[in-house]
Amino acid sequence: MKIIMLGAPGAGKGTQAKMISEKYDIPHISTGDIFRANIKNGTELGKKAKSYMDQGLLVPDELVVDLVVDRVQQDDCTKGYILDGFPRTIPQAEALDAALGEDKIDYAIDIEVPDSNIVERMGGRRACVGCGATYHIVYNPTKEEGKCDKCGEALILRDDDKPETVQKRLDVYHEQTQPLIDHYTKAGSLVEFDGTLDINVVFENIIKVLG
Ligand code: AP5
Ligand code: MG
Ligand code: ZN
């Protein structure tokens, strides 16, 4: 099963993708997590990506397309995968379509949350750079404060979760990523979910569709 996650920053893509990945035993591939790991490790790619990410802008397509196309061709992807945060522009979607050929995406999961809810959510988010798990101080707290339940690493506040950067990311989302909703509607793979509901309810609604 090949899935992509659409939805605004903070809609819950990463949260749901992790749960789907565990249930269906397919890899969760988050381009944001890949960039953050590269930043942490001080790689060339990380240095380039950071300057865009800190401003709430998208990293240029040429830095992300080959990376994802290579990743989905690795052995652990033969049963499928979940792409979280890719594609994010029409050229990225077209590049993915071209790489997949007849072997199309099964579901483009769009999680809908109004902008007004997002800024509040982001302020309470805590992220694990170790394994990519995401928490929220109110809606999804860890068992032990500041420590990842899954891998035990320390949690961070993301550099791009400052309110003014979140607003920029929302603007960029509406301008560059929202057109993908049309793209995947036309392809017949779009499924929409109300992302304002409880995390577990959103998940139940998703698995009703995925089977
Ligand atoms: P990325 O890491 O993908 O960030 P994003 O799309 O902005 O989305 P987020 O990760 O912020 O949100 P999410 O939808 O995963 O929500 P989450 O589950 O964490 O990208 C970061 C940057 O990298 C981009 O700005 C760009 O610069 C670059 N980049 C990445 N991919 C790229 C690409 N393809 N092309 C170009 N540039 C790229 O949930 C958010 C919070 O809400 C959490 O605290 C969570 O616990 C909580 N929550 C989740 N669901 C619920 C719920 N139902 N109710 C209450 N709280 C909830
Ligand atoms: Mg995410
Ligand atoms: Zn972790």
Tab-separated table of N, CA, C and O in Angstrom, residues 85-159:
chain	number	residue	atom	x	y	z
A	85	GLY	N	4.945	14.549	4.019
A	85	GLY	CA	5.632	15.809	3.702
A	85	GLY	C	6.196	15.830	2.293
A	85	GLY	O	6.914	16.763	1.933
A	86	PHE	N	5.883	14.840	1.518
A	86	PHE	CA	6.278	14.783	0.110
A	86	PHE	C	5.189	14.042	-0.644
A	86	PHE	O	4.732	13.014	-0.153
A	87	PRO	N	4.769	14.473	-1.826
A	87	PRO	CA	5.151	15.716	-2.482
A	87	PRO	C	4.496	16.931	-1.845
A	87	PRO	O	3.491	16.832	-1.176
A	88	ARG	N	5.088	18.084	-2.108
A	88	ARG	CA	4.626	19.341	-1.542
A	88	ARG	C	4.459	20.425	-2.586
A	88	ARG	O	4.042	21.526	-2.258
A	89	THR	N	4.830	20.119	-3.804
A	89	THR	CA	4.641	21.053	-4.919
A	89	THR	C	4.188	20.208	-6.120
A	89	THR	O	4.407	18.991	-6.135
A	90	ILE	N	3.586	20.883	-7.100
A	90	ILE	CA	3.164	20.160	-8.308
A	90	ILE	C	4.369	19.499	-8.995
A	90	ILE	O	4.294	18.319	-9.345
A	91	PRO	N	5.511	20.191	-9.163
A	91	PRO	CA	6.657	19.491	-9.779
A	91	PRO	C	7.093	18.240	-8.996
A	91	PRO	O	7.458	17.231	-9.599
A	92	GLN	N	7.014	18.285	-7.665
A	92	GLN	CA	7.358	17.082	-6.881
A	92	GLN	C	6.357	15.956	-7.158
A	92	GLN	O	6.745	14.791	-7.302
A	93	ALA	N	5.074	16.295	-7.237
A	93	ALA	CA	4.049	15.270	-7.504
A	93	ALA	C	4.253	14.675	-8.890
A	93	ALA	O	4.144	13.455	-9.083
A	94	GLU	N	4.588	15.529	-9.850
A	94	GLU	CA	4.795	15.030	-11.212
A	94	GLU	C	6.028	14.135	-11.276
A	94	GLU	O	6.021	13.114	-11.969
A	95	ALA	N	7.069	14.497	-10.527
A	95	ALA	CA	8.279	13.666	-10.501
A	95	ALA	C	7.982	12.302	-9.876
A	95	ALA	O	8.465	11.270	-10.345
A	96	LEU	N	7.169	12.309	-8.828
A	96	LEU	CA	6.803	11.038	-8.190
A	96	LEU	C	5.954	10.194	-9.142
A	96	LEU	O	6.203	8.988	-9.300
A	97	ASP	N	4.968	10.821	-9.784
A	97	ASP	CA	4.134	10.096	-10.753
A	97	ASP	C	5.009	9.460	-11.825
A	97	ASP	O	4.825	8.294	-12.185
A	98	ALA	N	5.982	10.228	-12.321
A	98	ALA	CA	6.846	9.723	-13.398
A	98	ALA	C	7.682	8.552	-12.896
A	98	ALA	O	7.856	7.551	-13.609
A	99	ALA	N	8.164	8.639	-11.660
A	99	ALA	CA	8.996	7.553	-11.116
A	99	ALA	C	8.171	6.289	-10.888
A	99	ALA	O	8.664	5.179	-11.052
A	100	LEU	N	6.897	6.453	-10.523
A	100	LEU	CA	6.050	5.289	-10.218
A	100	LEU	C	5.457	4.658	-11.471
A	100	LEU	O	5.173	3.466	-11.485
A	101	GLY	N	5.249	5.438	-12.517
A	101	GLY	CA	4.650	4.907	-13.745
A	101	GLY	C	3.257	4.359	-13.477
A	101	GLY	O	2.429	5.034	-12.862
A	102	GLU	N	3.008	3.092	-13.890
A	102	GLU	CA	1.683	2.477	-13.706
A	102	GLU	C	1.390	2.123	-12.253
A	102	GLU	O	0.242	1.904	-11.865
A	103	ASP	N	2.441	2.050	-11.465
A	103	ASP	CA	2.367	1.600	-10.086
A	103	ASP	C	1.978	2.782	-9.183
A	103	ASP	O	2.801	3.325	-8.463
A	104	LYS	N	0.697	3.177	-9.249
A	104	LYS	CA	0.302	4.471	-8.682
A	104	LYS	C	0.144	4.469	-7.152
A	104	LYS	O	0.038	3.430	-6.533
A	105	ILE	N	0.098	5.690	-6.597
A	105	ILE	CA	-0.229	5.899	-5.178
A	105	ILE	C	-1.653	5.385	-4.919
A	105	ILE	O	-2.570	5.656	-5.701
A	106	ASP	N	-1.843	4.631	-3.841
A	106	ASP	CA	-3.177	4.099	-3.530
A	106	ASP	C	-4.056	5.134	-2.837
A	106	ASP	O	-5.230	5.264	-3.172
A	107	TYR	N	-3.482	5.814	-1.829
A	107	TYR	CA	-4.272	6.789	-1.076
A	107	TYR	C	-3.477	8.063	-0.826
A	107	TYR	O	-2.339	8.000	-0.363
A	108	ALA	N	-4.100	9.187	-1.138
A	108	ALA	CA	-3.563	10.484	-0.726
A	108	ALA	C	-4.464	10.932	0.428
A	108	ALA	O	-5.623	11.293	0.224
A	109	ILE	N	-3.944	10.835	1.638
A	109	ILE	CA	-4.725	11.129	2.834
A	109	ILE	C	-4.597	12.609	3.162
A	109	ILE	O	-3.507	13.088	3.465
A	110	ASP	N	-5.722	13.322	3.070
A	110	ASP	CA	-5.712	14.753	3.375
A	110	ASP	C	-6.337	14.965	4.745
A	110	ASP	O	-7.508	14.639	4.951
A	111	ILE	N	-5.559	15.487	5.684
A	111	ILE	CA	-6.065	15.768	7.025
A	111	ILE	C	-6.374	17.256	7.115
A	111	ILE	O	-5.480	18.087	6.986
A	112	GLU	N	-7.665	17.548	7.303
A	112	GLU	CA	-8.127	18.943	7.264
A	112	GLU	C	-8.212	19.540	8.671
A	112	GLU	O	-8.947	19.030	9.522
A	113	VAL	N	-7.472	20.623	8.885
A	113	VAL	CA	-7.541	21.377	10.143
A	113	VAL	C	-7.497	22.864	9.795
A	113	VAL	O	-6.618	23.283	9.040
A	114	PRO	N	-8.445	23.677	10.313
A	114	PRO	CA	-8.402	25.106	9.993
A	114	PRO	C	-7.141	25.779	10.552
A	114	PRO	O	-6.644	25.376	11.618
A	115	ASP	N	-6.657	26.791	9.837
A	115	ASP	CA	-5.447	27.502	10.255
A	115	ASP	C	-5.538	27.984	11.701
A	115	ASP	O	-4.543	27.997	12.421
A	116	SER	N	-6.748	28.380	12.103
A	116	SER	CA	-6.910	28.956	13.443
A	116	SER	C	-6.516	27.968	14.543
A	116	SER	O	-6.089	28.376	15.622
A	117	ASN	N	-6.644	26.651	14.302
A	117	ASN	CA	-6.260	25.654	15.323
A	117	ASN	C	-4.757	25.390	15.357
A	117	ASN	O	-4.233	24.880	16.336
A	118	ILE	N	-4.095	25.707	14.233
A	118	ILE	CA	-2.738	25.203	14.040
A	118	ILE	C	-1.715	25.885	14.949
A	118	ILE	O	-0.895	25.210	15.559
A	119	VAL	N	-1.786	27.201	15.039
A	119	VAL	CA	-0.746	27.924	15.775
A	119	VAL	C	-0.704	27.449	17.232
A	119	VAL	O	0.360	27.195	17.791
A	120	GLU	N	-1.898	27.233	17.811
A	120	GLU	CA	-1.970	26.755	19.190
A	120	GLU	C	-1.363	25.358	19.321
A	120	GLU	O	-0.601	25.074	20.239
A	121	ARG	N	-1.662	24.503	18.377
A	121	ARG	CA	-1.108	23.153	18.408
A	121	ARG	C	0.417	23.152	18.375
A	121	ARG	O	1.067	22.399	19.077
A	122	MET	N	0.963	24.009	17.522
A	122	MET	CA	2.412	23.991	17.318
A	122	MET	C	3.179	24.408	18.561
A	122	MET	O	4.251	23.905	18.830
A	123	GLY	N	2.596	25.352	19.308
A	123	GLY	CA	3.264	25.815	20.525
A	123	GLY	C	3.464	24.687	21.527
A	123	GLY	O	4.428	24.692	22.285
A	124	GLY	N	2.559	23.712	21.513
A	124	GLY	CA	2.635	22.611	22.479
A	124	GLY	C	3.306	21.367	21.936
A	124	GLY	O	3.398	20.348	22.615
A	125	ARG	N	3.766	21.437	20.704
A	125	ARG	CA	4.376	20.239	20.119
A	125	ARG	C	5.771	20.003	20.682
A	125	ARG	O	6.545	20.926	20.905
A	126	ARG	N	6.109	18.745	20.874
A	126	ARG	CA	7.470	18.341	21.209
A	126	ARG	C	7.837	17.218	20.238
A	126	ARG	O	7.022	16.337	19.976
A	127	ALA	N	9.062	17.275	19.724
A	127	ALA	CA	9.458	16.309	18.696
A	127	ALA	C	10.704	15.548	19.121
A	127	ALA	O	11.571	16.086	19.809
A	128	CYS	N	10.782	14.291	18.688
A	128	CYS	CA	11.961	13.474	18.971
A	128	CYS	C	12.831	13.416	17.715
A	128	CYS	O	12.358	12.986	16.670
A	129	VAL	N	14.066	13.872	17.834
A	129	VAL	CA	14.950	13.823	16.666
A	129	VAL	C	15.533	12.413	16.526
A	129	VAL	O	16.043	12.039	15.487
A	130	GLY	N	15.407	11.618	17.584
A	130	GLY	CA	15.907	10.244	17.522
A	130	GLY	C	15.086	9.393	16.568
A	130	GLY	O	15.618	8.795	15.640
A	131	CYS	N	13.756	9.361	16.770
A	131	CYS	CA	12.923	8.440	15.981
A	131	CYS	C	11.808	9.143	15.228
A	131	CYS	O	11.029	8.493	14.542
A	132	GLY	N	11.696	10.464	15.355
A	132	GLY	CA	10.670	11.190	14.595
A	132	GLY	C	9.306	11.209	15.272
A	132	GLY	O	8.364	11.772	14.729
A	133	ALA	N	9.169	10.620	16.449
A	133	ALA	CA	7.871	10.636	17.135
A	133	ALA	C	7.512	12.075	17.521
A	133	ALA	O	8.393	12.890	17.793
A	134	THR	N	6.214	12.358	17.529
A	134	THR	CA	5.728	13.700	17.844
A	134	THR	C	4.751	13.633	19.002
A	134	THR	O	3.903	12.743	19.038
A	135	TYR	N	4.859	14.560	19.895
A	135	TYR	CA	3.974	14.598	21.060
A	135	TYR	C	3.375	15.989	21.185
A	135	TYR	O	3.764	16.923	20.486
A	136	HIS	N	2.437	16.118	22.125
A	136	HIS	CA	1.869	17.424	22.437
A	136	HIS	C	1.700	17.505	23.950
A	136	HIS	O	1.232	16.531	24.564
A	137	ILE	N	2.082	18.625	24.537
A	137	ILE	CA	2.069	18.707	26.005
A	137	ILE	C	0.663	18.517	26.584
A	137	ILE	O	0.522	18.037	27.690
A	138	VAL	N	-0.378	18.826	25.797
A	138	VAL	CA	-1.746	18.627	26.287
A	138	VAL	C	-2.413	17.428	25.615
A	138	VAL	O	-2.977	16.556	26.274
A	139	TYR	N	-2.346	17.372	24.274
A	139	TYR	CA	-3.145	16.391	23.538
A	139	TYR	C	-2.499	15.020	23.432
A	139	TYR	O	-3.168	14.042	23.149
A	140	ASN	N	-1.202	14.956	23.605
A	140	ASN	CA	-0.521	13.664	23.443
A	140	ASN	C	0.787	13.672	24.243
A	140	ASN	O	1.877	13.638	23.689
A	141	PRO	N	0.660	13.741	25.582
A	141	PRO	CA	1.867	13.874	26.408
A	141	PRO	C	2.683	12.583	26.502
A	141	PRO	O	2.141	11.487	26.325
A	142	THR	N	3.965	12.742	26.778
A	142	THR	CA	4.819	11.565	27.015
A	142	THR	C	4.612	11.080	28.452
A	142	THR	O	4.137	11.821	29.304
A	143	LYS	N	5.007	9.835	28.696
A	143	LYS	CA	4.878	9.282	30.054
A	143	LYS	C	5.806	10.043	30.997
A	143	LYS	O	5.449	10.394	32.101
A	144	GLU	N	7.048	10.265	30.527
A	144	GLU	CA	8.016	11.002	31.328
A	144	GLU	C	8.292	12.313	30.612
A	144	GLU	O	8.583	12.315	29.402
A	145	GLU	N	8.219	13.439	31.324
A	145	GLU	CA	8.330	14.743	30.664
A	145	GLU	C	9.663	14.917	29.946
A	145	GLU	O	10.724	14.624	30.509
A	146	GLY	N	9.602	15.369	28.704
A	146	GLY	CA	10.816	15.703	27.960
A	146	GLY	C	11.573	14.519	27.393
A	146	GLY	O	12.643	14.682	26.800
A	147	LYS	N	10.996	13.307	27.506
A	147	LYS	CA	11.716	12.110	27.058
A	147	LYS	C	10.807	11.265	26.161
A	147	LYS	O	9.650	11.011	26.513
A	148	CYS	N	11.337	10.839	25.011
A	148	CYS	CA	10.530	10.084	24.046
A	148	CYS	C	10.099	8.728	24.607
A	148	CYS	O	10.932	7.967	25.091
A	149	ASP	N	8.786	8.411	24.515
A	149	ASP	CA	8.277	7.107	24.980
A	149	ASP	C	8.860	5.959	24.170
A	149	ASP	O	9.032	4.860	24.674
A	150	LYS	N	9.129	6.224	22.890
A	150	LYS	CA	9.519	5.122	22.001
A	150	LYS	C	11.003	4.814	22.088
A	150	LYS	O	11.402	3.663	22.098
A	151	CYS	N	11.861	5.863	22.113
A	151	CYS	CA	13.305	5.587	22.041
A	151	CYS	C	14.106	6.210	23.181
A	151	CYS	O	15.312	6.008	23.272
A	152	GLY	N	13.446	6.992	24.040
A	152	GLY	CA	14.130	7.513	25.223
A	152	GLY	C	14.966	8.765	25.010
A	152	GLY	O	15.498	9.317	25.963
A	153	GLU	N	15.059	9.229	23.747
A	153	GLU	CA	15.855	10.455	23.511
A	153	GLU	C	15.127	11.702	24.030
A	153	GLU	O	13.910	11.697	24.207
A	154	ALA	N	15.914	12.766	24.193
A	154	ALA	CA	15.327	14.023	24.672
A	154	ALA	C	14.463	14.645	23.577
A	154	ALA	O	14.764	14.538	22.392
A	155	LEU	N	13.394	15.290	23.991
A	155	LEU	CA	12.497	15.945	23.029
A	155	LEU	C	12.921	17.388	22.810
A	155	LEU	O	13.489	18.010	23.707
A	156	ILE	N	12.634	17.899	21.626
A	156	ILE	CA	12.970	19.284	21.308
A	156	ILE	C	11.729	20.059	20.872
A	156	ILE	O	10.723	19.477	20.478
A	157	LEU	N	11.854	21.373	20.978
A	157	LEU	CA	10.913	22.274	20.331
A	157	LEU	C	11.503	22.541	18.954
A	157	LEU	O	12.673	22.914	18.846
A	158	ARG	N	10.730	22.369	17.908
A	158	ARG	CA	11.291	22.613	16.577
A	158	ARG	C	11.546	24.093	16.352
A	158	ARG	O	10.759	24.934	16.738
A	159	ASP	N	12.684	24.386	15.677
A	159	ASP	CA	13.047	25.780	15.396
A	159	ASP	C	11.972	26.495	14.580
A	159	ASP	O	11.844	27.715	14.660
